[in-house]
GROMACS .gro file of C-alpha atoms in nm:
model
  453
    1MET     CA    1  -0.420  -5.077  -0.755
    2PRO     CA    2  -0.619  -5.039  -0.432
    3LYS     CA    3  -0.950  -4.865  -0.473
    4LEU     CA    4  -0.937  -4.487  -0.466
    5THR     CA    5  -1.088  -4.375  -0.138
    6VAL     CA    6  -1.308  -4.072  -0.107
    7GLN     CA    7  -1.042  -3.895   0.098
    8LEU     CA    8  -0.772  -3.958  -0.162
    9MET     CA    9  -0.997  -3.842  -0.443
   10LEU     CA   10  -1.072  -3.519  -0.261
   11PHE     CA   11  -0.702  -3.469  -0.191
   12ILE     CA   12  -0.611  -3.522  -0.556
   13LEU     CA   13  -0.875  -3.280  -0.676
   14LEU     CA   14  -0.750  -3.003  -0.448
   15THR     CA   15  -0.372  -3.053  -0.470
   16CYS     CA   16  -0.145  -2.827  -0.677
   17PHE     CA   17   0.208  -2.925  -0.763
   18LEU     CA   18   0.492  -2.672  -0.749
   19ILE     CA   19   0.826  -2.854  -0.790
   20VAL     CA   20   0.992  -2.801  -1.130
   21THR     CA   21   1.213  -3.061  -1.295
   22LYS     CA   22   1.523  -3.012  -1.508
   23PRO     CA   23   1.427  -2.804  -1.815
   24ILE     CA   24   1.410  -2.957  -2.162
   25THR     CA   25   1.381  -2.805  -2.504
   26ALA     CA   26   1.037  -2.849  -2.657
   27LEU     CA   27   0.973  -2.812  -3.027
   28ALA     CA   28   0.670  -2.650  -3.187
   29ALA     CA   29   0.591  -2.943  -3.415
   30ASN     CA   30   0.322  -3.014  -3.675
   31GLN     CA   31   0.423  -3.377  -3.738
   32VAL     CA   32   0.618  -3.598  -3.496
   33ASN     CA   33   0.686  -3.968  -3.560
   34PHE     CA   34   0.806  -4.236  -3.316
   35THR     CA   35   0.895  -4.597  -3.400
   36ILE     CA   36   0.860  -4.870  -3.139
   37GLY     CA   37   1.200  -4.998  -3.026
   38SER     CA   38   1.392  -4.717  -3.199
   39ARG     CA   39   1.568  -4.428  -3.026
   40GLN     CA   40   1.533  -4.212  -3.335
   41TYR     CA   41   1.230  -3.992  -3.395
   42THR     CA   42   1.145  -3.722  -3.648
   43VAL     CA   43   0.998  -3.375  -3.615
   44ASN     CA   44   0.866  -3.242  -3.947
   45GLY     CA   45   1.103  -3.480  -4.123
   46GLN     CA   46   1.413  -3.388  -3.920
   47ARG     CA   47   1.574  -3.673  -3.722
   48PHE     CA   48   1.655  -3.657  -3.350
   49ASN     CA   49   1.773  -3.911  -3.092
   50MET     CA   50   1.619  -4.020  -2.762
   51ASP     CA   51   1.792  -4.185  -2.467
   52VAL     CA   52   1.511  -4.439  -2.426
   53ALA     CA   53   1.313  -4.614  -2.698
   54PRO     CA   54   0.931  -4.624  -2.687
   55TYR     CA   55   0.763  -4.956  -2.614
   56ILE     CA   56   0.418  -5.111  -2.619
   57LYS     CA   57   0.253  -5.246  -2.306
   58ASN     CA   58  -0.108  -5.360  -2.273
   59GLY     CA   59  -0.170  -5.234  -2.625
   60ARG     CA   60  -0.051  -4.878  -2.550
   61THR     CA   61   0.260  -4.692  -2.663
   62PHE     CA   62   0.471  -4.556  -2.376
   63LEU     CA   63   0.720  -4.268  -2.413
   64PRO     CA   64   0.943  -4.082  -2.165
   65VAL     CA   65   0.767  -3.770  -2.040
   66ARG     CA   66   1.015  -3.529  -2.202
   67TYR     CA   67   0.946  -3.669  -2.549
   68VAL     CA   68   0.572  -3.667  -2.491
   69ALA     CA   69   0.613  -3.297  -2.412
   70THR     CA   70   0.819  -3.250  -2.728
   71ALA     CA   71   0.550  -3.414  -2.938
   72LEU     CA   72   0.283  -3.188  -2.784
   73GLY     CA   73   0.490  -2.870  -2.818
   74ILE     CA   74   0.490  -2.815  -2.442
   75PRO     CA   75   0.758  -2.563  -2.335
   76GLU     CA   76   1.039  -2.652  -2.096
   77SER     CA   77   0.862  -2.472  -1.813
   78GLY     CA   78   0.551  -2.683  -1.870
   79ILE     CA   79   0.675  -3.007  -1.711
   80ILE     CA   80   0.631  -3.012  -1.334
   81TRP     CA   81   0.720  -3.310  -1.117
   82ASP     CA   82   0.598  -3.369  -0.763
   83ASN     CA   83   0.827  -3.628  -0.608
   84LYS     CA   84   0.619  -3.663  -0.291
   85GLU     CA   85   0.297  -3.739  -0.477
   86ARG     CA   86   0.476  -3.926  -0.759
   87ALA     CA   87   0.293  -3.710  -1.010
   88VAL     CA   88   0.386  -3.517  -1.323
   89LYS     CA   89   0.197  -3.218  -1.459
   90LEU     CA   90   0.201  -3.110  -1.825
   91VAL     CA   91   0.103  -2.745  -1.867
   92THR     CA   92   0.013  -2.536  -2.171
   93SER     CA   93  -0.149  -2.193  -2.189
   94GLU     CA   94  -0.491  -2.361  -2.201
   95LEU     CA   95  -0.471  -2.690  -2.014
   96GLU     CA   96  -0.304  -2.863  -1.722
   97ALA     CA   97  -0.292  -3.244  -1.712
   98THR     CA   98  -0.172  -3.419  -1.397
   99LEU     CA   99  -0.078  -3.788  -1.412
  100PHE     CA  100   0.003  -4.011  -1.117
  101ILE     CA  101   0.248  -4.300  -1.132
  102GLY     CA  102   0.056  -4.627  -1.099
  103LYS     CA  103  -0.288  -4.463  -1.122
  104LYS     CA  104  -0.524  -4.454  -1.419
  105GLU     CA  105  -0.686  -4.121  -1.331
  106MET     CA  106  -0.564  -3.815  -1.524
  107LEU     CA  107  -0.670  -3.485  -1.365
  108LEU     CA  108  -0.746  -3.205  -1.613
  109LYS     CA  109  -0.782  -2.836  -1.535
  110LYS     CA  110  -0.818  -2.531  -1.754
  111SER     CA  111  -0.506  -2.322  -1.701
  112GLN     CA  112  -0.699  -1.996  -1.715
  113ALA     CA  113  -0.984  -2.112  -1.492
  114THR     CA  114  -1.058  -1.885  -1.201
  115GLN     CA  115  -1.347  -2.066  -1.040
  116SER     CA  116  -1.280  -2.316  -0.765
  117GLY     CA  117  -1.307  -2.682  -0.860
  118SER     CA  118  -1.284  -2.632  -1.237
  119PHE     CA  119  -1.153  -2.980  -1.310
  120SER     CA  120  -1.239  -3.306  -1.476
  121VAL     CA  121  -1.105  -3.657  -1.439
  122VAL     CA  122  -1.023  -3.880  -1.735
  123THR     CA  123  -0.990  -4.249  -1.661
  124MET     CA  124  -0.729  -4.416  -1.880
  125ASP     CA  125  -0.703  -4.790  -1.945
  126VAL     CA  126  -0.335  -4.796  -1.843
  127SER     CA  127  -0.132  -4.602  -1.587
  128PRO     CA  128   0.199  -4.409  -1.608
  129GLU     CA  129   0.501  -4.600  -1.480
  130ILE     CA  130   0.869  -4.571  -1.395
  131THR     CA  131   1.101  -4.773  -1.622
  132ASN     CA  132   1.481  -4.752  -1.595
  133ASP     CA  133   1.447  -4.434  -1.388
  134ARG     CA  134   1.234  -4.273  -1.660
  135THR     CA  135   0.876  -4.156  -1.622
  136MET     CA  136   0.689  -4.331  -1.902
  137LEU     CA  137   0.349  -4.200  -2.014
  138PRO     CA  138   0.079  -4.357  -2.236
  139LEU     CA  139   0.112  -4.143  -2.547
  140ARG     CA  140  -0.228  -4.169  -2.713
  141TRP     CA  141  -0.433  -4.073  -2.406
  142ILE     CA  142  -0.229  -3.760  -2.342
  143ALA     CA  143  -0.200  -3.657  -2.706
  144GLU     CA  144  -0.576  -3.671  -2.759
  145VAL     CA  145  -0.642  -3.471  -2.442
  146PHE     CA  146  -0.419  -3.195  -2.580
  147GLY     CA  147  -0.589  -3.208  -2.920
  148VAL     CA  148  -0.321  -3.392  -3.118
  149GLN     CA  149  -0.420  -3.659  -3.368
  150VAL     CA  150  -0.254  -4.000  -3.323
  151ASP     CA  151  -0.224  -4.253  -3.607
  152TRP     CA  152  -0.061  -4.596  -3.611
  153GLU     CA  153   0.111  -4.780  -3.896
  154ALA     CA  154   0.128  -5.147  -3.804
  155SER     CA  155   0.369  -5.249  -4.082
  156THR     CA  156   0.647  -5.024  -3.946
  157SER     CA  157   0.532  -5.000  -3.580
  158THR     CA  158   0.531  -4.622  -3.616
  159VAL     CA  159   0.320  -4.368  -3.427
  160TYR     CA  160   0.232  -4.047  -3.613
  161LEU     CA  161   0.128  -3.735  -3.423
  162SER     CA  162  -0.011  -3.431  -3.601
  163THR     CA  163  -0.199  -3.114  -3.513
  164LEU     CA  164  -0.573  -3.161  -3.541
  165PRO     CA  165  -0.780  -2.949  -3.783
  166ASP     CA  166  -0.905  -2.612  -3.663
  167GLU     CA  167  -1.194  -2.685  -3.431
  168SER     CA  168  -1.342  -2.335  -3.433
  169SER     CA  169  -1.585  -2.399  -3.720
  170ASP     CA  170  -1.952  -2.470  -3.659
  171VAL     CA  171  -1.924  -2.843  -3.718
  172SER     CA  172  -1.631  -2.874  -3.478
  173ASN     CA  173  -1.878  -2.884  -3.199
  174PRO     CA  174  -1.927  -3.159  -2.944
  175GLN     CA  175  -2.298  -3.080  -2.960
  176LEU     CA  176  -2.316  -3.245  -3.304
  177LEU     CA  177  -2.346  -3.616  -3.373
  178ALA     CA  178  -2.304  -3.805  -3.699
  179VAL     CA  179  -2.545  -4.093  -3.763
  180VAL     CA  180  -2.421  -4.344  -4.020
  181THR     CA  181  -2.660  -4.372  -4.317
  182GLY     CA  182  -2.463  -4.619  -4.531
  183SER     CA  183  -2.506  -4.992  -4.469
  184VAL     CA  184  -2.139  -5.054  -4.379
  185VAL     CA  185  -1.902  -4.755  -4.368
  186ASN     CA  186  -1.526  -4.731  -4.320
  187ILE     CA  187  -1.364  -4.509  -4.058
  188ARG     CA  188  -1.020  -4.407  -4.183
  189SER     CA  189  -0.703  -4.272  -4.026
  190GLY     CA  190  -0.711  -3.960  -4.248
  191PRO     CA  191  -0.950  -3.756  -4.467
  192ASP     CA  192  -0.883  -3.951  -4.785
  193LEU     CA  193  -0.998  -4.273  -4.951
  194THR     CA  194  -0.636  -4.392  -4.957
  195ALA     CA  195  -0.599  -4.358  -4.578
  196ASP     CA  196  -0.587  -4.675  -4.368
  197ILE     CA  197  -0.916  -4.822  -4.251
  198ILE     CA  198  -0.931  -4.813  -3.871
  199THR     CA  199  -1.262  -4.995  -3.837
  200THR     CA  200  -1.605  -5.025  -3.996
  201VAL     CA  201  -1.942  -4.918  -3.857
  202LYS     CA  202  -2.295  -5.018  -3.945
  203GLN     CA  203  -2.597  -4.811  -4.041
  204GLY     CA  204  -2.745  -4.628  -3.742
  205THR     CA  205  -2.419  -4.603  -3.547
  206THR     CA  206  -2.385  -4.266  -3.370
  207LEU     CA  207  -2.048  -4.087  -3.376
  208THR     CA  208  -1.934  -3.769  -3.201
  209ILE     CA  209  -1.805  -3.500  -3.440
  210CYS     CA  210  -1.493  -3.311  -3.331
  211GLY     CA  211  -1.382  -3.149  -3.659
  212GLN     CA  212  -1.415  -3.124  -4.036
  213GLU     CA  213  -1.164  -3.138  -4.317
  214GLY     CA  214  -1.307  -3.088  -4.665
  215ASP     CA  215  -1.572  -3.351  -4.733
  216TRP     CA  216  -1.474  -3.553  -4.427
  217TYR     CA  217  -1.580  -3.532  -4.064
  218GLN     CA  218  -1.332  -3.609  -3.790
  219ILE     CA  219  -1.519  -3.824  -3.540
  220ILE     CA  220  -1.477  -4.005  -3.210
  221TYR     CA  221  -1.582  -4.369  -3.186
  222SER     CA  222  -1.505  -4.606  -2.897
  223GLY     CA  223  -1.268  -4.346  -2.755
  224LYS     CA  224  -1.065  -4.316  -3.077
  225LYS     CA  225  -1.045  -4.045  -3.344
  226GLY     CA  226  -1.091  -4.114  -3.714
  227TYR     CA  227  -1.244  -3.976  -4.034
  228ILE     CA  228  -1.568  -4.059  -4.210
  229ALA     CA  229  -1.703  -3.931  -4.543
  230ALA     CA  230  -1.962  -3.657  -4.489
  231SER     CA  231  -2.184  -3.803  -4.761
  232LEU     CA  232  -2.234  -4.122  -4.560
  233VAL     CA  233  -2.372  -3.966  -4.241
  234SER     CA  234  -2.652  -3.739  -4.130
  235ILE     CA  235  -2.595  -3.470  -3.867
  236GLN     CA  236  -2.810  -3.418  -3.560
  237LYS     CA  237  -2.805  -3.269  -3.213
  238PRO     CA  238  -2.746  -3.530  -2.942
  239VAL     CA  239  -3.078  -3.452  -2.776
  240GLN     CA  240  -3.414  -3.407  -2.945
  241PRO     CA  241  -3.691  -3.207  -2.774
  242SER     CA  242  -3.928  -3.443  -2.597
  243ARG     CA  243  -4.231  -3.473  -2.371
  244GLY     CA  244  -4.432  -3.183  -2.504
  245SER     CA  245  -4.155  -2.939  -2.584
  246SER     CA  246  -4.289  -2.609  -2.715
  247GLY     CA  247  -4.045  -2.614  -3.006
  248SER     CA  248  -3.845  -2.322  -2.871
  249ASP     CA  249  -3.483  -2.353  -2.767
  250ASN     CA  250  -3.536  -2.561  -2.457
  251GLY     CA  251  -3.171  -2.555  -2.352
  252THR     CA  252  -3.097  -2.905  -2.485
  253SER     CA  253  -2.743  -2.819  -2.595
  254THR     CA  254  -2.451  -2.989  -2.429
  255SER     CA  255  -2.364  -2.662  -2.251
  256ALA     CA  256  -2.618  -2.764  -1.986
  257ILE     CA  257  -2.389  -3.043  -1.868
  258LYS     CA  258  -2.068  -2.843  -1.863
  259GLY     CA  259  -1.924  -2.817  -1.512
  260LYS     CA  260  -2.171  -3.067  -1.361
  261LEU     CA  261  -2.022  -3.315  -1.115
  262ILE     CA  262  -2.135  -3.664  -1.212
  263VAL     CA  263  -2.050  -3.975  -1.011
  264ILE     CA  264  -2.055  -4.292  -1.222
  265ASP     CA  265  -2.090  -4.623  -1.040
  266PRO     CA  266  -2.002  -4.940  -1.236
  267GLY     CA  267  -2.206  -5.199  -1.047
  268HIS     CA  268  -2.049  -5.502  -0.874
  269GLY     CA  269  -1.677  -5.577  -0.926
  270GLY     CA  270  -1.399  -5.787  -0.781
  271THR     CA  271  -1.534  -6.085  -0.587
  272ASP     CA  272  -1.889  -5.980  -0.681
  273PRO     CA  273  -1.942  -6.065  -1.050
  274GLY     CA  274  -2.306  -5.963  -1.054
  275ALA     CA  275  -2.534  -6.158  -1.287
  276ILE     CA  276  -2.384  -6.414  -1.526
  277GLY     CA  277  -2.510  -6.425  -1.884
  278VAL     CA  278  -2.640  -6.732  -2.067
  279THR     CA  279  -2.299  -6.775  -2.232
  280GLY     CA  280  -2.093  -6.661  -1.934
  281LEU     CA  281  -2.067  -6.282  -1.970
  282LYS     CA  282  -2.009  -6.128  -1.627
  283GLU     CA  283  -2.218  -5.826  -1.543
  284LYS     CA  284  -1.929  -5.654  -1.363
  285ASP     CA  285  -1.723  -5.648  -1.684
  286PHE     CA  286  -2.002  -5.495  -1.891
  287ASN     CA  287  -2.074  -5.236  -1.623
  288LEU     CA  288  -1.713  -5.117  -1.602
  289ASP     CA  289  -1.665  -5.099  -1.978
  290VAL     CA  290  -1.975  -4.885  -2.029
  291ALA     CA  291  -1.884  -4.665  -1.732
  292LEU     CA  292  -1.539  -4.593  -1.876
  293ARG     CA  293  -1.692  -4.508  -2.213
  294LEU     CA  294  -1.947  -4.278  -2.049
  295SER     CA  295  -1.673  -4.108  -1.847
  296GLN     CA  296  -1.484  -4.025  -2.167
  297LEU     CA  297  -1.795  -3.886  -2.338
  298LEU     CA  298  -1.888  -3.667  -2.041
  299ASN     CA  299  -1.534  -3.538  -1.996
  300ARG     CA  300  -1.533  -3.420  -2.356
  301LEU     CA  301  -1.848  -3.219  -2.285
  302GLY     CA  302  -1.683  -3.042  -1.992
  303ALA     CA  303  -1.849  -3.237  -1.712
  304LYS     CA  304  -1.659  -3.328  -1.396
  305VAL     CA  305  -1.660  -3.705  -1.364
  306VAL     CA  306  -1.573  -3.922  -1.064
  307MET     CA  307  -1.602  -4.302  -1.075
  308THR     CA  308  -1.657  -4.528  -0.775
  309ARG     CA  309  -1.422  -4.781  -0.934
  310THR     CA  310  -1.200  -4.781  -1.242
  311GLU     CA  311  -1.092  -5.144  -1.237
  312ASP     CA  312  -1.208  -5.487  -1.124
  313VAL     CA  313  -1.227  -5.433  -0.748
  314TYR     CA  314  -1.498  -5.489  -0.489
  315ILE     CA  315  -1.654  -5.180  -0.330
  316PRO     CA  316  -1.918  -5.215  -0.053
  317LEU     CA  317  -2.260  -5.088  -0.155
  318GLU     CA  318  -2.274  -4.816   0.112
  319GLU     CA  319  -1.946  -4.663  -0.004
  320ARG     CA  320  -2.071  -4.602  -0.356
  321PRO     CA  321  -2.338  -4.334  -0.288
  322ALA     CA  322  -2.110  -4.198  -0.014
  323VAL     CA  323  -1.874  -4.077  -0.287
  324ALA     CA  324  -2.150  -3.865  -0.440
  325ASN     CA  325  -2.275  -3.746  -0.101
  326LYS     CA  326  -1.935  -3.629   0.022
  327LEU     CA  327  -1.850  -3.456  -0.304
  328GLY     CA  328  -2.192  -3.292  -0.331
  329ALA     CA  329  -2.238  -3.436  -0.679
  330ASP     CA  330  -2.511  -3.317  -0.913
  331VAL     CA  331  -2.617  -3.674  -0.994
  332PHE     CA  332  -2.526  -4.037  -0.918
  333VAL     CA  333  -2.552  -4.292  -1.201
  334SER     CA  334  -2.518  -4.665  -1.131
  335ILE     CA  335  -2.470  -4.888  -1.437
  336HIS     CA  336  -2.592  -5.249  -1.445
  337ALA     CA  337  -2.724  -5.529  -1.666
  338ASN     CA  338  -3.043  -5.712  -1.571
  339ALA     CA  339  -3.127  -6.078  -1.514
  340SER     CA  340  -3.446  -6.277  -1.466
  341THR     CA  341  -3.560  -6.635  -1.409
  342ASN     CA  342  -3.774  -6.581  -1.719
  343PRO     CA  343  -3.542  -6.619  -2.020
  344GLN     CA  344  -3.789  -6.425  -2.235
  345ALA     CA  345  -3.758  -6.107  -2.026
  346ASN     CA  346  -3.579  -5.839  -2.225
  347GLY     CA  347  -3.530  -5.466  -2.261
  348THR     CA  348  -3.410  -5.159  -2.074
  349THR     CA  349  -3.510  -5.030  -1.730
  350THR     CA  350  -3.406  -4.728  -1.521
  351TYR     CA  351  -3.475  -4.727  -1.146
  352TYR     CA  352  -3.502  -4.443  -0.896
  353HIS     CA  353  -3.585  -4.427  -0.525
  354VAL     CA  354  -3.879  -4.250  -0.364
  355ASN     CA  355  -3.803  -4.131  -0.013
  356THR     CA  356  -4.071  -4.243   0.233
  357THR     CA  357  -3.922  -4.075   0.541
  358ASP     CA  358  -3.864  -3.717   0.646
  359SER     CA  359  -3.487  -3.757   0.642
  360LEU     CA  360  -3.457  -3.624   0.285
  361PRO     CA  361  -3.665  -3.364   0.101
  362ALA     CA  362  -3.939  -3.470  -0.139
  363SER     CA  363  -3.767  -3.266  -0.408
  364LEU     CA  364  -3.489  -3.528  -0.415
  365SER     CA  365  -3.733  -3.803  -0.512
  366LYS     CA  366  -3.883  -3.577  -0.776
  367ALA     CA  367  -3.542  -3.497  -0.923
  368SER     CA  368  -3.446  -3.866  -0.927
  369ALA     CA  369  -3.771  -3.954  -1.104
  370GLN     CA  370  -3.708  -3.683  -1.364
  371LEU     CA  371  -3.351  -3.804  -1.413
  372ALA     CA  372  -3.469  -4.164  -1.457
  373GLU     CA  373  -3.731  -4.063  -1.712
  374CYS     CA  374  -3.484  -3.858  -1.918
  375VAL     CA  375  -3.223  -4.133  -1.927
  376GLN     CA  376  -3.477  -4.410  -1.991
  377GLN     CA  377  -3.628  -4.230  -2.290
  378ALA     CA  378  -3.286  -4.155  -2.435
  379LEU     CA  379  -3.172  -4.516  -2.392
  380VAL     CA  380  -3.484  -4.658  -2.555
  381GLN     CA  381  -3.449  -4.418  -2.847
  382THR     CA  382  -3.080  -4.502  -2.888
  383LEU     CA  383  -3.087  -4.878  -2.827
  384GLN     CA  384  -3.429  -4.955  -2.980
  385LEU     CA  385  -3.491  -5.222  -2.717
  386ASN     CA  386  -3.810  -5.308  -2.531
  387ASP     CA  387  -3.905  -5.016  -2.304
  388GLN     CA  388  -3.938  -5.156  -1.951
  389GLY     CA  389  -3.990  -4.801  -1.827
  390SER     CA  390  -3.851  -4.589  -1.546
  391LYS     CA  391  -3.954  -4.743  -1.214
  392THR     CA  392  -3.919  -4.703  -0.840
  393ASP     CA  393  -3.679  -4.954  -0.688
  394PRO     CA  394  -3.856  -5.253  -0.530
  395GLY     CA  395  -3.897  -5.337  -0.161
  396LYS     CA  396  -3.691  -5.121   0.073
  397GLY     CA  397  -3.500  -4.995  -0.226
  398PHE     CA  398  -3.154  -5.050  -0.371
  399VAL     CA  399  -2.886  -4.945  -0.124
  400VAL     CA  400  -2.701  -4.729  -0.376
  401LEU     CA  401  -3.022  -4.534  -0.445
  402ARG     CA  402  -3.172  -4.535  -0.095
  403GLU     CA  403  -2.853  -4.399   0.064
  404SER     CA  404  -2.795  -4.132  -0.197
  405GLN     CA  405  -2.847  -3.769  -0.095
  406VAL     CA  406  -2.828  -3.649  -0.456
  407PRO     CA  407  -3.051  -3.734  -0.755
  408ALA     CA  408  -2.969  -4.098  -0.832
  409ILE     CA  409  -3.061  -4.368  -1.082
  410LEU     CA  410  -2.973  -4.731  -1.147
  411ILE     CA  411  -2.972  -4.839  -1.512
  412GLU     CA  412  -3.039  -5.197  -1.625
  413ALA     CA  413  -2.926  -5.175  -1.988
  414ALA     CA  414  -3.050  -5.517  -2.103
  415PHE     CA  415  -3.098  -5.875  -1.979
  416LEU     CA  416  -2.800  -6.107  -1.943
  417SER     CA  417  -3.051  -6.389  -1.897
  418ASN     CA  418  -3.194  -6.331  -2.246
  419LYS     CA  419  -2.993  -6.481  -2.531
  420SER     CA  420  -3.054  -6.193  -2.773
  421ASP     CA  421  -2.993  -5.922  -2.514
  422GLU     CA  422  -2.672  -6.087  -2.393
  423ALA     CA  423  -2.540  -6.105  -2.750
  424LEU     CA  424  -2.585  -5.727  -2.771
  425LEU     CA  425  -2.424  -5.668  -2.432
  426LYS     CA  426  -2.106  -5.831  -2.564
  427LYS     CA  427  -2.071  -5.594  -2.861
  428ASP     CA  428  -1.851  -5.283  -2.853
  429ASP     CA  429  -2.088  -5.080  -3.069
  430PHE     CA  430  -2.382  -5.161  -2.840
  431ARG     CA  431  -2.182  -5.064  -2.531
  432GLU     CA  432  -2.091  -4.736  -2.699
  433LYS     CA  433  -2.459  -4.676  -2.771
  434VAL     CA  434  -2.547  -4.740  -2.406
  435ALA     CA  435  -2.291  -4.479  -2.301
  436GLU     CA  436  -2.420  -4.235  -2.563
  437GLY     CA  437  -2.780  -4.292  -2.455
  438ILE     CA  438  -2.697  -4.221  -2.092
  439MET     CA  439  -2.505  -3.910  -2.196
  440THR     CA  440  -2.801  -3.787  -2.401
  441GLY     CA  441  -3.039  -3.845  -2.111
  442LEU     CA  442  -2.813  -3.655  -1.873
  443ILE     CA  443  -2.797  -3.360  -2.113
  444GLU     CA  444  -3.176  -3.360  -2.135
  445TYR     CA  445  -3.209  -3.373  -1.755
  446PHE     CA  446  -2.973  -3.083  -1.692
  447SER     CA  447  -3.134  -2.884  -1.975
  448GLU     CA  448  -3.480  -2.932  -1.825
  449SER     CA  449  -3.352  -2.850  -1.477
  450ARG     CA  450  -3.195  -2.528  -1.604
  451SER     CA  451  -3.501  -2.417  -1.800
  452SER     CA  452  -3.734  -2.480  -1.503
  453LYS     CA  453  -3.540  -2.244  -1.276
   0.00000   0.00000   0.00000
């Protein structure tokens, strides 16, 4: 897919779609099951037939749009197709999700929102497609956006969709994190010891809580939902007061980030691999993976996220900060991994640019320095790596920072040139921690900015 230009992104964010397709009958369902390759599906145990069977592509289950709507309980009036833009919109009383054929960006908007620009962008790992004249959508991504739990049974190739637990309780709060206290703990597909094990996590792993069922927390890990026993985790806020906090409520809740427009820049890409690790890891691949994880975390907190790239493509340096400048973003975050001729160099660094001309206000440099300090401290606390500090960019400055007209930072998560650091950079749980650390630093920055006004 060609890179998404600034003009196209702006067009997508402002476009509304008004053409209605042929109505279908949607069912208010609590449990819907689909089996790969079968045209039969069940709703609360009752069998129905489809005209097209679901299939798996690139590790994702694809279903025709009408059956996705059925599974989500979306009414017949809630499917809107725009033939010109090759886009389909799924609408409920609370949420609108717009998906574009061949594009990985899903545009979300609160249905009841009255303020201009109340949107967010979720970047999927696959894109909707047309197969045999049917619009096929990636089921899991859409189901989770609409708050429906998705489980998978490998032995029968069956997908199970069910309504998530009530998320109105105090623990069903994206401000809460679960830190694993057991040495090795199972994440299961349901709130029971007999439920399938999805994966295992080690002591110290941080998980986002999105619900509770009895003695189990429903959590999000690596973009997936699961359950973990409450007795095996400790609960904490994602941000701890720091740098001389008075102990009062300093606004460090995730509400500070809600509605903020954040541009995420995965460094390098395409023909530019960036640094190469001691065992061959390409910096561009690490950067993109962490950026996608961060995008998901921020979207869940209500931030508006735009990425300079969502796949392995080359984007000129000058075009990256231009995205943030033209959109009037609140911050610009460029994600990288470091390298040095000294193989012993290790740790985490966050760079910012100090303006030495009169072209930009001094307040911009101050805001960038504050942003860098917040993110650096959060990363060091989360990753427990050597603190290389928050620093001004060397020489004339990094282009992506120097050309930015909004508060901007460049993160060097760890050293690809260091054997131990590179081993961490390869791991999914470490990449998730990097994303969580950046998220925590951003929350702290926006909280401090709000309290200082």
